[in-house]
GROMACS .gro file of N, CA and C in nm:
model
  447
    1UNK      N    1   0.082  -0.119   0.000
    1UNK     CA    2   0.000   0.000   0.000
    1UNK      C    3   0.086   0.126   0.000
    2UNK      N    4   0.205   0.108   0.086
    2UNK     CA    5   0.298   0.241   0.048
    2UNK      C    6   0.353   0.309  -0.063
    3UNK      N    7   0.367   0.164  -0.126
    3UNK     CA    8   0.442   0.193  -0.297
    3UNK      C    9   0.298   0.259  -0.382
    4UNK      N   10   0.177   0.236  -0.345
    4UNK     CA   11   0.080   0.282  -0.420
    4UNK      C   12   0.100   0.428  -0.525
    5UNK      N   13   0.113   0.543  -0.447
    5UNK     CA   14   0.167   0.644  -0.510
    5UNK      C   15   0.295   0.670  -0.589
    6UNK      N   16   0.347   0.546  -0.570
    6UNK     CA   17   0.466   0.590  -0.658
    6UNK      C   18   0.424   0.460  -0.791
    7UNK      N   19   0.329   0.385  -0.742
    7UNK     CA   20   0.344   0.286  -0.886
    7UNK      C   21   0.203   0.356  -0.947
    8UNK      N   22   0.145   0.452  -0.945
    8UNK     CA   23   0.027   0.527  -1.001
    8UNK      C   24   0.131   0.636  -1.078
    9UNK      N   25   0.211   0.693  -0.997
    9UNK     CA   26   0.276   0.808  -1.081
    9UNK      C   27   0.391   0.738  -1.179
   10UNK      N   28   0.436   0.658  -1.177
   10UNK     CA   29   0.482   0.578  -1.295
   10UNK      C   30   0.399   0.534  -1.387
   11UNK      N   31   0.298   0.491  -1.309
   11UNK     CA   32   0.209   0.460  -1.466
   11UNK      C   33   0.131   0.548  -1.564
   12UNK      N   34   0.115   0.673  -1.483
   12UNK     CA   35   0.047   0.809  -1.550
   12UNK      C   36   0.178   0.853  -1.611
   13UNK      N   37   0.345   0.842  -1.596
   13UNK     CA   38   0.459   0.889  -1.696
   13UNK      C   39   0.474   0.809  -1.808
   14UNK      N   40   0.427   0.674  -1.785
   14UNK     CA   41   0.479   0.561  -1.826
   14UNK      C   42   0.411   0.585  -1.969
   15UNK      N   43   0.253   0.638  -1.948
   15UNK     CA   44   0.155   0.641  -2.066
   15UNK      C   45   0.141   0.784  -2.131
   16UNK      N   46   0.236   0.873  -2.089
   16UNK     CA   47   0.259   1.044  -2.144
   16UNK      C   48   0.334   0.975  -2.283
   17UNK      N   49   0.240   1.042  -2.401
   17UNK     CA   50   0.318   1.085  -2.539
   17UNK      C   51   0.456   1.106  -2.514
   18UNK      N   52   0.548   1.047  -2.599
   18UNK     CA   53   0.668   1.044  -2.600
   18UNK      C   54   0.653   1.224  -2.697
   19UNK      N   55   0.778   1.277  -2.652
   19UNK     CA   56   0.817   1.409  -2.716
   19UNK      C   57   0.948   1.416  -2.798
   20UNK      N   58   0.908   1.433  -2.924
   20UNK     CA   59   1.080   1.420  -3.005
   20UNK      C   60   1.132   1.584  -2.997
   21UNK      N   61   1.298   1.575  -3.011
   21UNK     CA   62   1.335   1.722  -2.987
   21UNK      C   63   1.436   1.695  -3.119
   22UNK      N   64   1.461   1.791  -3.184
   22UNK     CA   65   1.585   1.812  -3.280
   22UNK      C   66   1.683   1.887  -3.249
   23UNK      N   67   1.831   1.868  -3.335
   23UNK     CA   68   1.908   1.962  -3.310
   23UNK      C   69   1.869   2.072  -3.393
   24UNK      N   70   1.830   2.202  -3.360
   24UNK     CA   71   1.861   2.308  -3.514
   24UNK      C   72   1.959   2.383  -3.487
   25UNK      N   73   2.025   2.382  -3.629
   25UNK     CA   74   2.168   2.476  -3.638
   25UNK      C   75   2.147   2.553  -3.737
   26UNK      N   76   2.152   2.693  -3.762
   26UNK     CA   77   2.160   2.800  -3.819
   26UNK      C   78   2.273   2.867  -3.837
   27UNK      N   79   2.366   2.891  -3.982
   27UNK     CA   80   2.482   2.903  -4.027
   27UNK      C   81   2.486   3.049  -4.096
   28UNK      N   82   2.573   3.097  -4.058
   28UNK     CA   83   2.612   3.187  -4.167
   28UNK      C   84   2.770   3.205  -4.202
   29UNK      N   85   2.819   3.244  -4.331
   29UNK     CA   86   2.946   3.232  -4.333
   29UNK      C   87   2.931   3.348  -4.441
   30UNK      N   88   2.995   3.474  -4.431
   30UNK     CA   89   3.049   3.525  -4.564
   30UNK      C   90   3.129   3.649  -4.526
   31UNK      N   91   3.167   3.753  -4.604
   31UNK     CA   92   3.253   3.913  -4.569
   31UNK      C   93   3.240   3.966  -4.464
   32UNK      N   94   3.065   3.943  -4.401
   32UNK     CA   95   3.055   4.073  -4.326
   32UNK      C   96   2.960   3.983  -4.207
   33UNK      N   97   2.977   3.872  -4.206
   33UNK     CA   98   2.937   3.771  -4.050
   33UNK      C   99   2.956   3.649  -4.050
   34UNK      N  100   3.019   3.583  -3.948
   34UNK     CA  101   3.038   3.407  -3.931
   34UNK      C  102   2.991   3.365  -3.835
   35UNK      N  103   2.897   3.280  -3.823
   35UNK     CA  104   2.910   3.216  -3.676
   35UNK      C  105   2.734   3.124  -3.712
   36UNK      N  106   2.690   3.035  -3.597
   36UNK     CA  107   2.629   2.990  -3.538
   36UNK      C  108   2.509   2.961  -3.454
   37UNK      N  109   2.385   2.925  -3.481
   37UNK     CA  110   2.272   2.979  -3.376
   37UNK      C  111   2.289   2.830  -3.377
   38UNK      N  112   2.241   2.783  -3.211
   38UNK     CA  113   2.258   2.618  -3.242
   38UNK      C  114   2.158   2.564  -3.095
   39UNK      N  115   2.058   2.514  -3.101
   39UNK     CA  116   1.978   2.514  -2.987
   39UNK      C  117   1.859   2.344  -3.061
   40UNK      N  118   1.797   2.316  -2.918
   40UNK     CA  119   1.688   2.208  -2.959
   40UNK      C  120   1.527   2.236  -3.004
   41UNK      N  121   1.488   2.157  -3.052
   41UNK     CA  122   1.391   2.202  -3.111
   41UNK      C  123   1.298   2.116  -3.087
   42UNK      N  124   1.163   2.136  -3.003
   42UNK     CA  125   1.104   2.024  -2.991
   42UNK      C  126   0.919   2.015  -2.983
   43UNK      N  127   0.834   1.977  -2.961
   43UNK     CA  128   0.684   2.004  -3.037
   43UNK      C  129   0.612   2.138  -2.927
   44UNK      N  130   0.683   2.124  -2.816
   44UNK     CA  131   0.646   2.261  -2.722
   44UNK      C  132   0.678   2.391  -2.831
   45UNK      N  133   0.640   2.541  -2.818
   45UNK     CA  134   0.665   2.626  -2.850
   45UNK      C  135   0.781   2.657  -2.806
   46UNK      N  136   0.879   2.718  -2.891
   46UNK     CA  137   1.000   2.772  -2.838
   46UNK      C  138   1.132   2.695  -2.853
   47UNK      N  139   1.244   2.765  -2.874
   47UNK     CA  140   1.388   2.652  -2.864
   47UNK      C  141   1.434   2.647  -2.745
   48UNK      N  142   1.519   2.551  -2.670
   48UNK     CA  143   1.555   2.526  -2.561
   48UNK      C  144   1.726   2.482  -2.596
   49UNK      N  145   1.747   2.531  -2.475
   49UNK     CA  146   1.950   2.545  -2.467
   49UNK      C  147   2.019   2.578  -2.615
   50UNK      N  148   1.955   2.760  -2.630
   50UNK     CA  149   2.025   2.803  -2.705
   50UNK      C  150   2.137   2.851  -2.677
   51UNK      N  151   2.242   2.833  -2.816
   51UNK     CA  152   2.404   2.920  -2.793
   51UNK      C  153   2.420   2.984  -2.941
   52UNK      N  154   2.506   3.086  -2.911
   52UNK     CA  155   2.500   3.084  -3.060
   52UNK      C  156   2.644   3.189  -3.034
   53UNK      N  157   2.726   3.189  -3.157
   53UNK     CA  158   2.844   3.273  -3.111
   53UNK      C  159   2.840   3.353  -3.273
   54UNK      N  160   2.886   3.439  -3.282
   54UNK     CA  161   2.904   3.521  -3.419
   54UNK      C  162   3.018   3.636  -3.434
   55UNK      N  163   3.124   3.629  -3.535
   55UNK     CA  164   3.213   3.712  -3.601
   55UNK      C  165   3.165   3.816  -3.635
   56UNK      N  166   3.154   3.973  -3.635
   56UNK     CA  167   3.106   4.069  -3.680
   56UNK      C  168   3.266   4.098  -3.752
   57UNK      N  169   3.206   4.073  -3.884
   57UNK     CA  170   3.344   4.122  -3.985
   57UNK      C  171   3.361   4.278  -4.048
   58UNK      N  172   3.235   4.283  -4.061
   58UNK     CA  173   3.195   4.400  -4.110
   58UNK      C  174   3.267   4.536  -4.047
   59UNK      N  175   3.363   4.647  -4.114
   59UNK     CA  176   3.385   4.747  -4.054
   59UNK      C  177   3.290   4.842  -4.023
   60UNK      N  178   3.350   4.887  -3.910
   60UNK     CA  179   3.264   5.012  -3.858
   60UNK      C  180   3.169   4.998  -3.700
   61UNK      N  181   3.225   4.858  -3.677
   61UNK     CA  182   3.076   4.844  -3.533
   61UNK      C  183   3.201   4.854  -3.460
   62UNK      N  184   3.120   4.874  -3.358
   62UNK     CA  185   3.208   4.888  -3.213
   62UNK      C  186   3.334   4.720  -3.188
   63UNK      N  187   3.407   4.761  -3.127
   63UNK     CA  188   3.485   4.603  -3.088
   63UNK      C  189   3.438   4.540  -2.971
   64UNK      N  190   3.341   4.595  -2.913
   64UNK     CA  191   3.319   4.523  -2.807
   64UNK      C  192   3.164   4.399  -2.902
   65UNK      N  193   3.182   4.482  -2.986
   65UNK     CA  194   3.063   4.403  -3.039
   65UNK      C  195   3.138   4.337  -3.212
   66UNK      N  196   3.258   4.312  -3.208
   66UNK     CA  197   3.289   4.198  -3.296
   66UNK      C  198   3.248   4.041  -3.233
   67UNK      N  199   3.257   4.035  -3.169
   67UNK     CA  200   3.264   3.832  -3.091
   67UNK      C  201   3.114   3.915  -3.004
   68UNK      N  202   3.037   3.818  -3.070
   68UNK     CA  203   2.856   3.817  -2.986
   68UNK      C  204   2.854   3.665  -2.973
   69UNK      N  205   2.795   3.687  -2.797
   69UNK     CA  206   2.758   3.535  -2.760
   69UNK      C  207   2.613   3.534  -2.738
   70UNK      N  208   2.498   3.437  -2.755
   70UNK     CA  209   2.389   3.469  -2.790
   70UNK      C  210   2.324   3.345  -2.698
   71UNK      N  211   2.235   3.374  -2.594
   71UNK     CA  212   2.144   3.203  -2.525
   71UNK      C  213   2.015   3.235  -2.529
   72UNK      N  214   1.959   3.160  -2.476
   72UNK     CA  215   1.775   3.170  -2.480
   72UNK      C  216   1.722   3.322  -2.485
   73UNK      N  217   1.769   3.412  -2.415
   73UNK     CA  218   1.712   3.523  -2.349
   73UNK      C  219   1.739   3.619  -2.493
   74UNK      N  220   1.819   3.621  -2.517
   74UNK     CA  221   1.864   3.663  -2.651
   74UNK      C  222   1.805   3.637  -2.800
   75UNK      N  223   1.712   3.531  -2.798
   75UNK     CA  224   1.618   3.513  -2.894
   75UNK      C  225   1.433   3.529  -2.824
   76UNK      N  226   1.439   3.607  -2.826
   76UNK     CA  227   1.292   3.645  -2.825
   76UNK      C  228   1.197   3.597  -2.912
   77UNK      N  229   1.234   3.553  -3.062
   77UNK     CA  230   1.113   3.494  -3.165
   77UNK      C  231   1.144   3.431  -3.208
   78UNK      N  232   1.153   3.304  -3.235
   78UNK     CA  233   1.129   3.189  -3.314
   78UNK      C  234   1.006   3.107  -3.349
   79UNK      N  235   1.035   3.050  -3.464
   79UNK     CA  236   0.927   2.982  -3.534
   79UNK      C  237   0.916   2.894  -3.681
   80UNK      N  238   0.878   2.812  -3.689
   80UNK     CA  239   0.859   2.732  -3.799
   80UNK      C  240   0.718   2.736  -3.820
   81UNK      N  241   0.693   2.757  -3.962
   81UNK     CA  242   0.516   2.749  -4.003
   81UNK      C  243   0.529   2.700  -4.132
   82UNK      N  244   0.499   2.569  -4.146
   82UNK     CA  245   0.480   2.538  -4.292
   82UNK      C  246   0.589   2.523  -4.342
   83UNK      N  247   0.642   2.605  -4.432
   83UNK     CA  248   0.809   2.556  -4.472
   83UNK      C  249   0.891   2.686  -4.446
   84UNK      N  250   0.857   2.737  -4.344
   84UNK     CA  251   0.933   2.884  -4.283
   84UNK      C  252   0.965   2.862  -4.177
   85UNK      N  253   1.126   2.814  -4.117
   85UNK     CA  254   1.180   2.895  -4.033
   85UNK      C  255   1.245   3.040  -4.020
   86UNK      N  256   1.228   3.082  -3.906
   86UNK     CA  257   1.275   3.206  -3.898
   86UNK      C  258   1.336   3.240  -3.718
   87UNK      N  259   1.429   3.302  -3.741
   87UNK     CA  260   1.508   3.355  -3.658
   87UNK      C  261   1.463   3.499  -3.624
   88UNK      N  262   1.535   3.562  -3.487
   88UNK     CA  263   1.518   3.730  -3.401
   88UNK      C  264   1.603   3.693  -3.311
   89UNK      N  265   1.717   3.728  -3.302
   89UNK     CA  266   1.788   3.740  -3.203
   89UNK      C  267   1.871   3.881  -3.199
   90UNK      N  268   1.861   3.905  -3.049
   90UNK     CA  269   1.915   4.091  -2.993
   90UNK      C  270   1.969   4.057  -2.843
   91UNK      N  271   2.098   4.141  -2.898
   91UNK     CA  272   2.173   4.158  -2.790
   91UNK      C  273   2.207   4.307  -2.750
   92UNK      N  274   2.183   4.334  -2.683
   92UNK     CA  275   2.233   4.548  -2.603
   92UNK      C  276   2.300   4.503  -2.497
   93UNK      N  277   2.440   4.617  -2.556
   93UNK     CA  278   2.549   4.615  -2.439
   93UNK      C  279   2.498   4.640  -2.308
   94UNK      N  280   2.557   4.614  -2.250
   94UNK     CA  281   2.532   4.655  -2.078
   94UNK      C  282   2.634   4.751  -2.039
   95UNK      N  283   2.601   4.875  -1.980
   95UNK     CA  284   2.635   5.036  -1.919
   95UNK      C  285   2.580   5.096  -1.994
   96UNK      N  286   2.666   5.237  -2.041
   96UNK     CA  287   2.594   5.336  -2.003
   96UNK      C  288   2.575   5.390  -2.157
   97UNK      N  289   2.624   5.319  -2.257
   97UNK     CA  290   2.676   5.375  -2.393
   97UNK      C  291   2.598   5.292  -2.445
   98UNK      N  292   2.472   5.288  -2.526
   98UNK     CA  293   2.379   5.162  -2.568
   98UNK      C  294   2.467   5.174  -2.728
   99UNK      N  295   2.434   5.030  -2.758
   99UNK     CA  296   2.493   4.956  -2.865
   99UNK      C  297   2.373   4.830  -2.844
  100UNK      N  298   2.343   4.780  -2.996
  100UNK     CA  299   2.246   4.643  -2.993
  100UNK      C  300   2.317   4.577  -3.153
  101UNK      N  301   2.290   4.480  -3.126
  101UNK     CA  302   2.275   4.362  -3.248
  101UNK      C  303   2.172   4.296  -3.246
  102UNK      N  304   2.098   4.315  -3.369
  102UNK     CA  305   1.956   4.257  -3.414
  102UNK      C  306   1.942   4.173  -3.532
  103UNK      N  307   1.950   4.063  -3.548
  103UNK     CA  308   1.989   3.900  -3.599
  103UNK      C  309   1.832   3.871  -3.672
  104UNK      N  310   1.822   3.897  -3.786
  104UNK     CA  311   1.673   3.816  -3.854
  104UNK      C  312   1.703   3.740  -3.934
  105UNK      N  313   1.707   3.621  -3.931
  105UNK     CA  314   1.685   3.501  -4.029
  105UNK      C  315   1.586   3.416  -4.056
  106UNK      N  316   1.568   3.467  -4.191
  106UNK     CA  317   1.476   3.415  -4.268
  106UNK      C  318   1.465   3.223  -4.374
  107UNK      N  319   1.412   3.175  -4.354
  107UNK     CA  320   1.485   3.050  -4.473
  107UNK      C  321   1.320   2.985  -4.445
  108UNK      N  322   1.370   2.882  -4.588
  108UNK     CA  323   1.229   2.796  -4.637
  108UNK      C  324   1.339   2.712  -4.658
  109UNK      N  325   1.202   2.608  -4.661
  109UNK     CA  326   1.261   2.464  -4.625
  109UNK      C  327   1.265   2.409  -4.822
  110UNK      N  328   1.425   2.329  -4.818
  110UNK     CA  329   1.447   2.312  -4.952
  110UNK      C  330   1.362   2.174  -4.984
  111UNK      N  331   1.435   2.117  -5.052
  111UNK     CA  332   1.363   1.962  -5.133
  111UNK      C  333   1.388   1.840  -5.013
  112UNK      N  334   1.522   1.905  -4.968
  112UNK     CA  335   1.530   1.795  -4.832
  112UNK      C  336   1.430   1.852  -4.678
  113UNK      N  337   1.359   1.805  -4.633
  113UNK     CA  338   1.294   1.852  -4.487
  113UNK      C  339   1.356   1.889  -4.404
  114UNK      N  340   1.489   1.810  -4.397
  114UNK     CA  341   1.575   1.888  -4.262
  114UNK      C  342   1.691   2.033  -4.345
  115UNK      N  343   1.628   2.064  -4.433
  115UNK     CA  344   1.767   2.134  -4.469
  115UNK      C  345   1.650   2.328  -4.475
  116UNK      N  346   1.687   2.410  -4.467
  116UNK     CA  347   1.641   2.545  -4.464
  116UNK      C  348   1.785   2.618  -4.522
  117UNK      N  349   1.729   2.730  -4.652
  117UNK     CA  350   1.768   2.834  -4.728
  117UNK      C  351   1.723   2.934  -4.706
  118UNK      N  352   1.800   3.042  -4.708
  118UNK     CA  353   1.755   3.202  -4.728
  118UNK      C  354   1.836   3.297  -4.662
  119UNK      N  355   1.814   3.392  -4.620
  119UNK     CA  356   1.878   3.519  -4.621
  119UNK      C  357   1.875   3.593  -4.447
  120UNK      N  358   1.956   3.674  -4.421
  120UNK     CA  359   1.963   3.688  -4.289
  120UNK      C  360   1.963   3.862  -4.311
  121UNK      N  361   1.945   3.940  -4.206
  121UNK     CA  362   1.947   4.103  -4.174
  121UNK      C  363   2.028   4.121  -4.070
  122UNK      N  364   2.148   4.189  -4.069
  122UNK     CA  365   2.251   4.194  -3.933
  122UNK      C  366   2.214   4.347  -3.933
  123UNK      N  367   2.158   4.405  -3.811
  123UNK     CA  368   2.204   4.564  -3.786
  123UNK      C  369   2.260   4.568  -3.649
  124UNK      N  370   2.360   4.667  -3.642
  124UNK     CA  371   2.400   4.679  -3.506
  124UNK      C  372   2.417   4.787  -3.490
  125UNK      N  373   2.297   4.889  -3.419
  125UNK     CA  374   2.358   5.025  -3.345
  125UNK      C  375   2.356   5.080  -3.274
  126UNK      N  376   2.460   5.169  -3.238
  126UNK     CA  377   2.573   5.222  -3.155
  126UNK      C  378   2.510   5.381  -3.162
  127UNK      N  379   2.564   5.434  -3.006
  127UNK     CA  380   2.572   5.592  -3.011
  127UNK      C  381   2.787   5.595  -3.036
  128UNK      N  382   2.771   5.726  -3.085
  128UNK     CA  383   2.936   5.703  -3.170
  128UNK      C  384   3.005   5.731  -2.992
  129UNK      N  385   2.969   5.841  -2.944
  129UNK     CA  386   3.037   5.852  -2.778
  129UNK      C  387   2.939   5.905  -2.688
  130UNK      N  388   2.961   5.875  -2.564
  130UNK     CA  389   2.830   5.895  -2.476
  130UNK      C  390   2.778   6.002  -2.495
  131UNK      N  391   2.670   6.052  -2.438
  131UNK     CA  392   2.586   6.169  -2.467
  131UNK      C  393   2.565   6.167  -2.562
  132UNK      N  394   2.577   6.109  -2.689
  132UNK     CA  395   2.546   6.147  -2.817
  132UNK      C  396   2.378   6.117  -2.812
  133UNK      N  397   2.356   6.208  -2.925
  133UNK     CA  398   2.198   6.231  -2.957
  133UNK      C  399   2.109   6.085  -3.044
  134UNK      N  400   2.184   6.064  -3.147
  134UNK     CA  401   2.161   6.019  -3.233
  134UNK      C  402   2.263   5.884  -3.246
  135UNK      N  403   2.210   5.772  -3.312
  135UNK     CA  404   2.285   5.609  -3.310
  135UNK      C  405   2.337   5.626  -3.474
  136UNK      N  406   2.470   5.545  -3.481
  136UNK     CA  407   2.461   5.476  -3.629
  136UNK      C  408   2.409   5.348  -3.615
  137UNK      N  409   2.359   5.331  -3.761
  137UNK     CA  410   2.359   5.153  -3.780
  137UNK      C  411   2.432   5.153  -3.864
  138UNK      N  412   2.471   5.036  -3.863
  138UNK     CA  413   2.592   4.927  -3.961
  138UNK      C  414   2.486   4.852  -4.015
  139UNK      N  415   2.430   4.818  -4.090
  139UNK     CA  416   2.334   4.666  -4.196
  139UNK      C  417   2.412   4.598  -4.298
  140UNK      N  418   2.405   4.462  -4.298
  140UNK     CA  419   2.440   4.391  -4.360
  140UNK      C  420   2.322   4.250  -4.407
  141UNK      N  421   2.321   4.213  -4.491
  141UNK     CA  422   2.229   4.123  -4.555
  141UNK      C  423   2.318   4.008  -4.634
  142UNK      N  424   2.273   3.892  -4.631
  142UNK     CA  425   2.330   3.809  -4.680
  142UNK      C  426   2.301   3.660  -4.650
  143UNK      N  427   2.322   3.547  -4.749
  143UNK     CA  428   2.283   3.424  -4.689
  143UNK      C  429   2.284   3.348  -4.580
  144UNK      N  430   2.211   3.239  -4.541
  144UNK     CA  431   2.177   3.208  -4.419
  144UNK      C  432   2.135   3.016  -4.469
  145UNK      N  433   2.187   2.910  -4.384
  145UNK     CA  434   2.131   2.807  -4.383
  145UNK      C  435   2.105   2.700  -4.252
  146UNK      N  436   1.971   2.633  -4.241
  146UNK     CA  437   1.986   2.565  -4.100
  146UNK      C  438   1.978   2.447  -4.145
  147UNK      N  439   1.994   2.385  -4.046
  147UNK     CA  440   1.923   2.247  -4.048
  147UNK      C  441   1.891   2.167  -3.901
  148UNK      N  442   1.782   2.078  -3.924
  148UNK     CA  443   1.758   1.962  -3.829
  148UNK      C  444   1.812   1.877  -3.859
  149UNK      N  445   1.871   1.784  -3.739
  149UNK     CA  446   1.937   1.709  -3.718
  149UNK      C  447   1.881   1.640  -3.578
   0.00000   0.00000   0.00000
């Protein structure tokens, strides 16, 4: 009679829908960005144990914002619908001088199911020195590919 509660709550886990998770990895490689979005993917809403690291090649952004490290909190939107994944990931420096990097990747799913094509939006901007009034942006555009695994 003691084991009762524990052989009821095994059998209510025992009979829970199994849940599949994927790896998704999101690539970019070219002049003006390199790096990585790389997190699981699974039938809940949302990715889980994201990382993602990225090269800002591009001249003109700040150096504190060449090497961006990127985790859950840092992607605010994700989603797959139909044959659209898509990426949003933003990062803003921390003190007193705001600077952001804002990450959109776009892709449709090719002839293979696990494979995704298309195009990405990098902006990152900066006030040039404190007090300043007004931000630059830096934009860059260019290809983008993921996949499940």
């Amino acid at each position: 009679m003691r084991n009762l509660p524990w052989v009821t709550l095994f059998a209510i886990l025992a009979a829970a829908p199994a849940r599949a998770t994927a790896n998704l990895d999101c690539e970019i490689e070219d002049k003006s960005l390199k790096g990585v979005i790389s997190a699981l993917m699974g039938s809940l809403p949302g990715l889980l144990q994201v990382h993602g690291e990225f090269d800002v090649l591009v001249q003109g952004v700040p150096d504190d914002f060449r090497k961006i490290i990127l985790a859950s909190d840092n992607l605010p939107h994700s989603w797959v619908h139909g044959k659209d994944l898509k990426l949003h990931a933003y990062k803003e420096r921390e003190g007193e001088r705001f600077a952001s990097f804002e990450l959109v990747v776009e892709t449709k799913m090719t002839s293979d199911p696990n494979r995704y094509r298309g195009v990405y939006e990098l902006k990152v901007s900066f006030l040039l020195h404190k007090g300043a009034a007004e931000s630059k942006t830096v934009t860059v555009r260019g290809r983008a590919s993921c996949s499940l695994g």
